[in-house]
Coordinates of C-alpha atoms in Angstrom, one line a residue:
M1 CA 0.0 0.0 0.0
E2 CA 1.3 3.5 -0.8
A3 CA 1.5 6.0 2.0
L4 CA -1.4 8.4 2.0
G5 CA -0.3 11.9 3.0
S6 CA -1.9 15.3 2.6
T7 CA 1.2 17.3 1.7
N8 CA 1.1 19.7 -1.3
R9 CA -2.6 20.1 -0.7
G10 CA -4.6 21.5 -3.6
S11 CA -1.8 21.7 -6.1
N12 CA -0.8 19.7 -9.2
S13 CA 2.6 18.5 -10.3
T14 CA 2.7 21.3 -12.9
G15 CA 1.8 24.0 -10.4
S16 CA -1.2 25.3 -8.6
G17 CA -3.9 27.8 -9.3
G18 CA -5.2 29.2 -12.6
D19 CA -6.5 26.9 -15.2
A20 CA -4.1 24.1 -14.3
G21 CA -5.3 23.3 -10.8
Q22 CA -6.8 20.0 -9.8
Q23 CA -10.6 20.0 -10.1
I24 CA -13.6 17.9 -9.2
A25 CA -15.4 16.1 -12.1
I26 CA -18.6 14.3 -10.9
A27 CA -20.4 11.4 -12.6
S28 CA -23.7 12.9 -11.5
Y29 CA -26.1 10.1 -12.4
I30 CA -28.7 11.7 -10.0
N31 CA -32.2 12.0 -11.4
P32 CA -33.1 15.7 -11.0
L33 CA -36.7 14.9 -10.6
G34 CA -36.2 12.3 -7.9
D35 CA -33.5 14.2 -6.0
P36 CA -33.7 18.0 -6.8
A37 CA -31.9 18.9 -3.6
S38 CA -28.6 17.2 -4.8
W39 CA -28.7 19.1 -8.0
E40 CA -29.3 22.4 -6.1
R41 CA -26.1 21.6 -4.2
L42 CA -24.2 20.7 -7.4
L43 CA -25.3 23.9 -9.1
A44 CA -24.2 26.0 -6.0
Y45 CA -20.7 24.7 -5.9
D46 CA -17.8 26.9 -7.1
T47 CA -17.3 26.2 -10.8
E48 CA -13.5 26.5 -10.3
K49 CA -13.7 23.6 -7.9
V50 CA -16.5 21.5 -9.4
S51 CA -15.9 22.1 -13.1
V52 CA -17.3 19.0 -14.8
L53 CA -20.6 17.1 -14.4
V54 CA -21.9 14.0 -16.3
A55 CA -25.5 14.0 -17.3
N56 CA -26.2 10.3 -17.7
V57 CA -29.8 10.7 -18.8
M58 CA -30.2 7.1 -19.9
N59 CA -26.8 5.7 -20.5
D60 CA -26.8 7.5 -23.9
P61 CA -28.7 10.5 -25.2
D62 CA -32.3 9.5 -25.8
Y63 CA -34.4 10.3 -28.9
A64 CA -36.4 13.0 -26.9
V65 CA -35.3 15.8 -24.6
D66 CA -36.0 15.1 -20.9
K67 CA -37.2 18.5 -19.5
D68 CA -36.0 17.8 -16.0
W69 CA -32.5 17.1 -17.2
E70 CA -32.7 20.0 -19.6
S71 CA -33.3 22.4 -16.7
V72 CA -30.3 21.4 -14.6
I73 CA -28.1 21.2 -17.7
D74 CA -29.0 24.7 -18.8
Q75 CA -28.3 26.1 -15.3
A76 CA -25.0 24.3 -14.9
A77 CA -23.9 25.4 -18.4
S78 CA -24.8 29.0 -17.6
Q79 CA -22.4 28.9 -14.7
G80 CA -19.5 27.7 -16.9
K81 CA -19.6 24.1 -15.7
K82 CA -18.9 21.5 -18.4
I83 CA -21.8 19.0 -18.8
L84 CA -20.8 15.7 -20.3
G85 CA -23.3 13.7 -22.3
Y86 CA -22.6 10.0 -21.8
V87 CA -22.3 7.9 -24.9
R88 CA -21.4 4.2 -24.9
T89 CA -19.1 3.3 -27.9
G90 CA -19.7 -0.4 -27.6
Y91 CA -17.4 -2.8 -29.5
L92 CA -17.4 -0.8 -32.7
G93 CA -21.0 -2.2 -33.2
T94 CA -24.3 -0.6 -32.3
G95 CA -22.8 1.8 -29.9
L96 CA -20.7 3.3 -32.7
R97 CA -23.8 4.4 -34.4
K98 CA -24.4 7.0 -31.7
L99 CA -20.8 8.0 -31.6
N100 CA -21.0 8.9 -35.3
K101 CA -24.5 10.3 -35.0
I102 CA -23.2 12.8 -32.4
S103 CA -20.2 13.7 -34.6
T104 CA -22.3 14.7 -37.5
S105 CA -25.5 16.1 -36.1
G106 CA -24.3 18.5 -33.5
S107 CA -26.7 20.2 -31.1
S108 CA -29.9 18.8 -32.5
Y109 CA -29.0 15.3 -31.1
M110 CA -27.0 16.3 -28.0
A111 CA -28.9 19.5 -27.0
P112 CA -28.7 20.9 -24.5
V113 CA -25.6 19.0 -23.3
S114 CA -22.4 21.0 -23.5
A115 CA -19.8 18.2 -23.9
V116 CA -19.4 14.5 -24.7
S117 CA -18.0 11.5 -22.8
F118 CA -17.4 8.4 -24.8
S119 CA -17.3 5.3 -22.7
M120 CA -15.4 2.1 -23.3
K121 CA -16.0 -0.8 -20.9
A122 CA -13.0 -1.6 -18.7
G123 CA -11.0 -4.3 -20.4
Q124 CA -12.8 -3.8 -23.6
S125 CA -10.9 -5.4 -26.6
V126 CA -10.7 -2.5 -29.0
V127 CA -7.7 -2.4 -31.4
P128 CA -6.0 1.0 -31.0
T129 CA -5.2 1.3 -34.7
I130 CA -8.9 1.1 -35.4
F131 CA -10.4 3.0 -32.4
T132 CA -7.8 5.8 -32.2
P133 CA -8.6 7.4 -35.5
I134 CA -12.3 7.2 -34.8
C135 CA -11.8 9.1 -31.5
T136 CA -9.6 11.7 -33.1
H137 CA -12.0 12.2 -36.0
T138 CA -15.1 12.5 -33.8
S139 CA -13.4 14.7 -31.3
T140 CA -12.2 17.1 -34.1
I141 CA -15.7 17.4 -35.5
I142 CA -17.3 18.1 -32.1
R143 CA -14.6 20.6 -31.2
S144 CA -15.1 22.3 -34.5
A145 CA -18.9 22.5 -34.2
N146 CA -20.5 26.0 -34.5
T147 CA -22.0 25.6 -31.0
P148 CA -19.3 26.6 -28.5
A149 CA -20.7 24.2 -25.9
H150 CA -19.6 21.2 -28.0
N151 CA -15.9 21.6 -27.5
Y152 CA -14.9 19.3 -24.6
T153 CA -14.5 15.5 -25.0
V154 CA -13.7 12.7 -22.7
L155 CA -12.8 9.1 -23.4
N156 CA -13.6 6.7 -20.6
P157 CA -12.0 3.2 -20.6
G158 CA -11.9 3.2 -16.8
S159 CA -8.5 1.6 -16.9
P160 CA -5.0 2.3 -18.2
I161 CA -4.8 3.3 -21.8
A162 CA -2.1 3.5 -24.4
Q163 CA -0.3 6.8 -25.1
C164 CA -1.6 6.8 -28.7
Y165 CA -4.9 8.0 -27.2
E166 CA -3.4 11.0 -25.4
D167 CA -4.4 13.5 -28.2
T168 CA -7.6 11.9 -29.3
M169 CA -9.8 13.5 -26.5
D170 CA -9.4 16.4 -24.1
T171 CA -9.5 14.1 -21.0
L172 CA -9.0 10.3 -20.5
L173 CA -10.8 8.6 -17.5
T174 CA -8.2 5.9 -16.6
F175 CA -9.3 4.8 -13.2
E176 CA -12.8 4.0 -11.9
S177 CA -12.9 1.7 -8.9
S178 CA -12.7 1.5 -5.1
Y179 CA -10.4 3.0 -2.4
E180 CA -9.1 -0.5 -1.8
T181 CA -8.1 -1.0 -5.4
Y182 CA -6.7 2.5 -5.7
T183 CA -4.4 2.0 -2.7
N184 CA -3.5 -1.7 -3.1
S185 CA -3.6 -2.6 -6.8
F186 CA -3.6 0.5 -8.9
V187 CA -2.1 0.0 -12.4
P188 CA -0.8 3.3 -13.9
N189 CA -0.4 4.3 -17.5
D190 CA 3.0 3.6 -18.8
W191 CA 3.4 7.3 -19.8
T192 CA 3.1 10.7 -18.2
P193 CA 0.6 13.2 -19.6
K194 CA 1.7 16.6 -20.9
D195 CA -1.0 18.2 -18.7
P196 CA -2.5 16.5 -15.5
R197 CA -5.9 17.6 -16.6
K198 CA -5.6 15.0 -19.3
I199 CA -6.3 12.3 -16.6
W200 CA -9.4 11.8 -14.6
H201 CA -9.7 9.3 -11.7
I202 CA -12.9 8.2 -9.9
I203 CA -12.4 6.6 -6.5
Y204 CA -15.4 5.4 -4.5
K205 CA -15.9 3.8 -1.1
V206 CA -13.7 6.5 0.5
S207 CA -14.4 7.6 4.1
Q208 CA -14.3 11.3 4.8
E209 CA -11.1 10.7 6.9
Q210 CA -9.4 9.2 3.8
V211 CA -10.2 12.1 1.4
A212 CA -7.1 14.2 1.9
G213 CA -4.8 11.2 1.4
V214 CA -6.6 10.0 -1.7
A215 CA -6.5 13.5 -3.2
A216 CA -2.8 13.7 -2.6
L217 CA -2.2 10.3 -4.1
A218 CA -4.2 11.3 -7.2
R219 CA -2.0 14.3 -7.7
S220 CA 1.1 12.2 -7.5
R221 CA -0.5 10.0 -10.2
H222 CA -1.0 13.0 -12.5
A223 CA -4.8 13.1 -12.2
G224 CA -5.9 16.7 -12.6
L225 CA -9.6 15.7 -12.6
L226 CA -10.9 13.8 -9.6
E227 CA -14.1 12.3 -8.1
I228 CA -14.0 11.0 -4.6
S229 CA -17.2 9.5 -3.1
D230 CA -18.2 7.5 0.0
D231 CA -20.9 5.7 -2.2
G232 CA -20.1 2.2 -3.5
Q233 CA -21.3 -0.6 -5.8
P234 CA -23.6 -1.5 -7.5
N235 CA -24.1 2.2 -8.4
P236 CA -21.6 4.6 -6.9
Y237 CA -22.9 7.6 -8.8
D238 CA -26.6 7.7 -7.8
T239 CA -26.2 9.8 -4.7
L240 CA -24.2 12.9 -3.7
P241 CA -22.1 12.7 -0.5
S242 CA -23.0 14.9 2.4
E243 CA -22.2 18.6 2.5
A244 CA -19.4 18.1 5.0
Y245 CA -17.9 15.4 2.8
M246 CA -18.1 17.5 -0.3
K247 CA -16.4 20.4 1.5
A248 CA -13.6 18.1 2.6
V249 CA -13.0 17.2 -1.1
M250 CA -13.2 20.8 -2.3
D251 CA -10.7 21.8 0.3
E252 CA -8.2 19.4 -1.2
V253 CA -8.3 20.8 -4.8
S254 CA -6.9 24.2 -6.0
G255 CA -9.4 24.6 -8.8
G256 CA -9.2 25.6 -12.4
K257 CA -10.7 24.8 -15.7
P258 CA -10.6 21.6 -17.9
S259 CA -8.0 21.6 -20.6
I260 CA -9.7 21.9 -24.0
G261 CA -7.7 21.4 -27.2
D262 CA -8.0 23.8 -30.1
P263 CA -10.2 22.4 -32.8
A264 CA -8.4 21.1 -35.9
K265 CA -9.6 22.5 -39.2
V266 CA -11.7 20.1 -41.2
T267 CA -10.5 20.3 -44.8
G268 CA -11.4 18.7 -48.1
S269 CA -14.7 18.3 -50.0
Y270 CA -17.3 15.6 -50.4
V271 CA -17.1 13.7 -53.7
A272 CA -20.3 12.0 -54.7
G273 CA -20.3 8.4 -56.0
L274 CA -16.9 7.3 -54.7
P275 CA -16.3 4.6 -53.9
S276 CA -18.5 3.0 -56.6
N277 CA -18.7 -0.5 -55.0
A278 CA -20.5 0.5 -51.8
V279 CA -23.1 -2.2 -51.0
V280 CA -25.6 -3.2 -48.2
S281 CA -23.8 -6.0 -46.5
S282 CA -26.5 -6.7 -43.9
S283 CA -29.6 -5.3 -42.2
D284 CA -31.8 -6.1 -39.3
Y285 CA -35.0 -4.6 -37.8
S286 CA -33.5 -1.1 -37.1
S287 CA -30.2 -0.8 -38.8
V288 CA -28.4 -1.2 -42.1
T289 CA -24.7 -1.9 -42.6
L290 CA -22.8 -0.6 -45.6
T291 CA -19.3 -1.7 -46.8
W292 CA -17.0 -0.4 -49.5
S293 CA -13.4 -0.5 -50.7
S294 CA -10.9 2.2 -49.7
V295 CA -10.2 5.1 -52.0
A296 CA -6.6 6.3 -52.5
N297 CA -5.9 9.7 -50.9
A298 CA -9.2 9.7 -49.1
L299 CA -9.4 12.0 -46.1
G300 CA -12.5 10.2 -44.9
Y301 CA -16.0 9.1 -45.9
A302 CA -19.5 10.5 -45.4
V303 CA -22.7 8.4 -45.5
Y304 CA -25.9 10.0 -46.6
K305 CA -29.4 8.7 -45.9
D306 CA -32.2 9.9 -48.2
G307 CA -30.0 12.9 -49.1
E308 CA -29.0 13.9 -45.6
Q309 CA -25.6 13.2 -44.0
V310 CA -25.8 10.8 -41.1
L311 CA -22.3 9.6 -40.6
E312 CA -18.7 10.7 -41.1
L313 CA -15.8 8.3 -40.7
P314 CA -12.0 8.5 -40.9
A315 CA -10.3 7.1 -44.0
S316 CA -9.2 4.0 -42.0
L317 CA -12.8 2.7 -41.9
T318 CA -14.7 1.2 -44.8
R319 CA -17.8 0.0 -43.0
A320 CA -20.7 1.8 -41.4
T321 CA -23.8 0.8 -39.5
I322 CA -26.7 3.2 -39.6
G323 CA -29.2 2.7 -36.8
M324 CA -32.4 4.3 -35.5
L325 CA -34.3 3.2 -38.6
D326 CA -37.9 2.3 -38.6
P327 CA -38.6 -1.5 -38.7
G328 CA -40.3 -2.7 -41.9
S329 CA -39.0 0.2 -44.0
S330 CA -38.2 -0.2 -47.7
G331 CA -36.8 2.1 -50.4
I332 CA -34.3 3.8 -48.0
T333 CA -31.5 5.3 -50.1
F334 CA -27.9 5.6 -49.0
E335 CA -24.9 7.1 -50.6
V336 CA -21.2 6.9 -49.6
R337 CA -19.1 9.9 -50.5
T338 CA -15.4 10.2 -50.3
I339 CA -13.7 13.2 -48.6
L340 CA -10.8 14.3 -50.8
A341 CA -8.6 17.4 -50.9
S342 CA -10.3 18.5 -54.1
S343 CA -13.8 18.0 -55.5
S344 CA -12.7 16.3 -58.7
G345 CA -14.1 13.0 -59.9
G346 CA -17.1 10.9 -59.1
S347 CA -20.7 10.7 -60.0
S348 CA -23.8 10.1 -57.8
R349 CA -24.7 6.5 -57.1
L350 CA -27.6 5.6 -54.7
I351 CA -27.9 2.3 -52.8
S352 CA -31.4 1.0 -51.9
A353 CA -31.9 -0.7 -48.6
S354 CA -34.7 -2.0 -46.3
T355 CA -35.2 -3.2 -42.7
K356 CA -36.9 -6.3 -41.4
S357 CA -40.5 -6.1 -40.3
L358 CA -41.2 -6.7 -36.6
P359 CA -43.5 -9.6 -35.6
A360 CA -47.0 -8.8 -34.6
N361 CA -46.2 -8.9 -30.9
G362 CA -43.6 -6.2 -31.0
T363 CA -39.9 -5.7 -30.2
I364 CA -39.7 -8.1 -27.3
V365 CA -40.6 -11.7 -28.2
N366 CA -40.1 -15.3 -27.4
T367 CA -40.2 -14.6 -23.7
G368 CA -40.3 -17.4 -21.2
F369 CA -38.6 -19.0 -18.1
T370 CA -37.5 -22.4 -16.9
G371 CA -36.8 -23.7 -13.4
D372 CA -38.4 -22.9 -10.1
G373 CA -37.3 -22.5 -6.5
D374 CA -33.6 -21.5 -6.0
T375 CA -32.8 -20.3 -9.6
V376 CA -35.0 -19.3 -12.4
I377 CA -33.7 -18.7 -16.0
Y378 CA -35.6 -16.0 -17.9
K379 CA -35.2 -15.6 -21.6
A380 CA -36.3 -13.1 -24.3
D381 CA -35.4 -11.9 -27.8
I382 CA -34.9 -8.1 -27.9
L383 CA -35.1 -7.1 -31.5
V384 CA -34.0 -3.4 -31.2
P385 CA -31.0 -2.0 -29.2
Y386 CA -32.6 -0.6 -26.1
A387 CA -30.4 1.4 -23.7
F388 CA -32.0 -0.4 -20.8
V389 CA -33.5 -3.9 -20.7
R390 CA -35.1 -4.7 -17.3
L391 CA -36.7 -7.8 -15.8
F392 CA -39.3 -7.2 -13.2
I393 CA -40.8 -9.9 -11.0
G394 CA -43.9 -9.8 -8.8
I395 CA -45.2 -11.5 -5.8
K396 CA -48.6 -13.2 -5.0
Q397 CA -50.9 -10.4 -3.8
E398 CA -54.2 -11.2 -2.0
L399 CA -57.4 -10.2 -3.9
K400 CA -61.0 -10.2 -2.6
V401 CA -64.0 -10.1 -4.9
G402 CA -65.7 -6.7 -4.7
F403 CA -62.8 -5.0 -2.9
R404 CA -59.8 -2.9 -4.1
L405 CA -57.3 -3.8 -1.4
P406 CA -54.0 -1.8 -1.2
V407 CA -51.4 -3.6 -3.3
H408 CA -47.8 -3.1 -2.3
G409 CA -44.9 -2.8 -4.8
W410 CA -43.5 -0.6 -7.5
P411 CA -46.0 0.7 -10.0
I412 CA -45.2 0.5 -13.7
D413 CA -47.4 2.4 -16.2
K414 CA -49.5 0.1 -18.3
A415 CA -51.3 1.1 -21.5
G416 CA -54.9 2.0 -20.9
V417 CA -57.0 3.6 -18.2
D418 CA -59.9 2.5 -16.0
D419 CA -63.5 3.7 -16.1
L420 CA -62.5 6.8 -14.2
G421 CA -59.7 7.7 -16.6
T422 CA -57.0 6.7 -14.2
Q423 CA -53.7 5.3 -15.6
W424 CA -53.4 1.5 -15.1
H425 CA -50.3 0.1 -13.5
Q426 CA -48.7 -3.2 -13.1
V427 CA -47.3 -3.8 -9.6
V428 CA -43.9 -5.5 -9.3
N429 CA -41.5 -6.1 -6.3
Y430 CA -38.2 -7.2 -7.7
L431 CA -35.9 -5.8 -10.4
V432 CA -33.0 -7.3 -12.4
E433 CA -31.0 -4.6 -14.1
G434 CA -27.5 -4.4 -15.6
N435 CA -25.5 -5.9 -18.4
V436 CA -23.2 -8.8 -19.2
F437 CA -20.5 -7.2 -16.9
Y438 CA -22.7 -6.7 -13.9
S439 CA -26.3 -7.4 -13.3
G440 CA -27.9 -6.6 -9.9
F441 CA -30.9 -8.1 -8.2
Y442 CA -33.0 -5.6 -6.3
E443 CA -36.0 -5.7 -4.0
Y444 CA -38.5 -2.8 -3.6
T445 CA -38.8 -1.9 0.0
G446 CA -40.6 1.4 -0.4
T447 CA -44.1 2.3 0.7
W448 CA -46.0 2.6 -2.5
N449 CA -49.4 1.0 -2.6
S450 CA -52.6 1.4 -4.6
E451 CA -53.9 4.0 -2.1
S452 CA -50.8 6.1 -1.9
K453 CA -48.6 7.9 -4.4
A454 CA -45.6 8.1 -2.1
N455 CA -42.6 6.2 -3.6
T456 CA -39.1 5.5 -2.4
E457 CA -36.0 4.0 -4.1
W458 CA -35.4 0.4 -4.7
S459 CA -33.2 -1.1 -2.0
W460 CA -29.7 -1.7 -3.3
S461 CA -28.0 -5.0 -3.2
I462 CA -29.9 -8.2 -2.6
G463 CA -27.4 -9.9 -4.8
V464 CA -26.4 -10.6 -8.4
A465 CA -28.4 -12.1 -11.2
P466 CA -26.0 -12.9 -14.0
Q467 CA -27.1 -11.7 -17.5
S468 CA -25.9 -13.0 -20.9
Q469 CA -26.6 -12.0 -24.4
S470 CA -26.2 -13.8 -27.7
G471 CA -27.5 -11.9 -30.8
Y472 CA -31.0 -10.9 -30.0
T473 CA -31.4 -13.3 -27.1
Y474 CA -31.1 -12.1 -23.5
M475 CA -30.9 -14.5 -20.6
W476 CA -31.1 -13.8 -16.8
N477 CA -30.2 -16.3 -14.1
V478 CA -32.2 -15.1 -11.1
P479 CA -31.7 -16.5 -7.6
L480 CA -35.2 -16.5 -6.1
A481 CA -34.3 -18.6 -3.0
G482 CA -35.3 -16.8 0.2
T483 CA -37.6 -14.3 -1.6
D484 CA -41.4 -14.2 -1.9
A485 CA -41.1 -13.7 -5.7
V486 CA -43.4 -15.8 -7.9
A487 CA -41.4 -16.9 -11.0
S488 CA -44.4 -16.8 -13.3
E489 CA -45.3 -13.2 -12.4
Y490 CA -42.8 -11.2 -14.5
L491 CA -42.5 -8.4 -17.0
I492 CA -39.6 -7.5 -19.4
Q493 CA -39.2 -3.8 -20.2
G494 CA -37.1 -2.1 -22.9
Q495 CA -36.4 1.6 -22.6
G496 CA -34.2 4.1 -24.3
Y497 CA -35.1 3.6 -28.0
A498 CA -38.1 4.9 -29.9
P499 CA -40.6 3.7 -29.0
I500 CA -40.5 2.7 -25.3
N501 CA -41.8 -0.9 -25.2
K502 CA -43.1 -3.1 -22.4
V503 CA -44.2 -6.7 -22.6
C504 CA -46.1 -8.5 -19.9
M505 CA -46.0 -12.3 -19.4
G506 CA -47.2 -14.5 -16.7
T507 CA -49.9 -13.4 -14.3
L508 CA -48.8 -10.0 -13.1
Y509 CA -51.8 -8.1 -11.8
M510 CA -52.8 -4.6 -13.0
Y511 CA -54.1 -1.9 -10.6
S512 CA -55.0 1.7 -11.0
T513 CA -54.0 4.5 -8.7
F514 CA -56.8 6.0 -6.6

């Protein structure tokens, strides 16, 4: 274990004060509707100390603006804080669609977010020679956007990263784990950044007494951006530490502004019809993939859908997946254009494409479960790339003929209303949420019932319900031993893709609020 001291408080290895001081960057995954008080505190903090916030609206920008998030984002941006919009890059697959979408559509897609954070999963197998030019190309376009807010970019592998990424983004988040890991098994980059503000470290499960030592240790590791929290897994970012804790952290940083690189000039012109051999290589319910051969001296490629540019790629890539398409569409026209230093050559050539039609029962199909008792395996085919896929499980609730008894659980909106025009709900009691890396199993311990609208959070940490995915098929292994859950009473929900979709299977009951 490294010694944790508090010497050189509030300074960086390159000096203190001004723009170069160590600052606080917070992954503020706090719902502004559910916890407005925390956002009031975040907005009140000195921008020189708390300079960066992450608006993780739904683990990616959604297709519609969330008014509650819009309000806090606007307020924070007006104070000079940088607000990062979170975007998962994926494995150069479906996540890359959103990375490219942001790079070419500017504020209409990201508005009103003022910066972009691209996330790579820790340990993700991405070849630097492929991913580095994508990062550089995308960051250049965002930095060059007409809207001044889109000029700060972050790449988040959450682990050490090769030096070839240093100039791809303004900041690299290279550590995201617990105090124990930070002090006992930290793995540094094998290079030193030109500016400490290039590196961001997140350390959670830190007691208030340990804050000063952790901040000093982060400075010695060239981390100019820092988040320290006493929260922990499975979600260390859903709450804000106490005011006393935040003051202790702010006392340890000198403050400043994030380092933002000058935008590179985008040169060249788009040449229609090159390359001439672009084809549709595959398609599914909501996306089409195009491939083509490389063109000599190309600066990059632009993809047009029905005459409108939707993607822009560096010259190293000759494959593009265009998502967010309507299922069952036909006659979609695409065109791949080459970016050259001059506008010579080429003629227009359109490519026709279509998407598969969804089955009659929607985007979540072939649902079912096997087993009973200790472990139940749930299965479903999810035909579009939702940001969130959740499994809810209910319990057996007593019903009496002629009576509406209070039903306890978490209410989920269900299509339709009762005779009084009241929204119907399905009532559930357990939640499985996560991904193939981590999937938690949660129990609702709040007070909601059908005679009250008072809700509280799900309790954290019953255990883990491993999740796997193969193609369209999702599977959850859920340990029901020791719970009052009824395996047959379940619901699978997809959210974060137009449209929101919910499917109900089993015998979950529906109740209206009164």
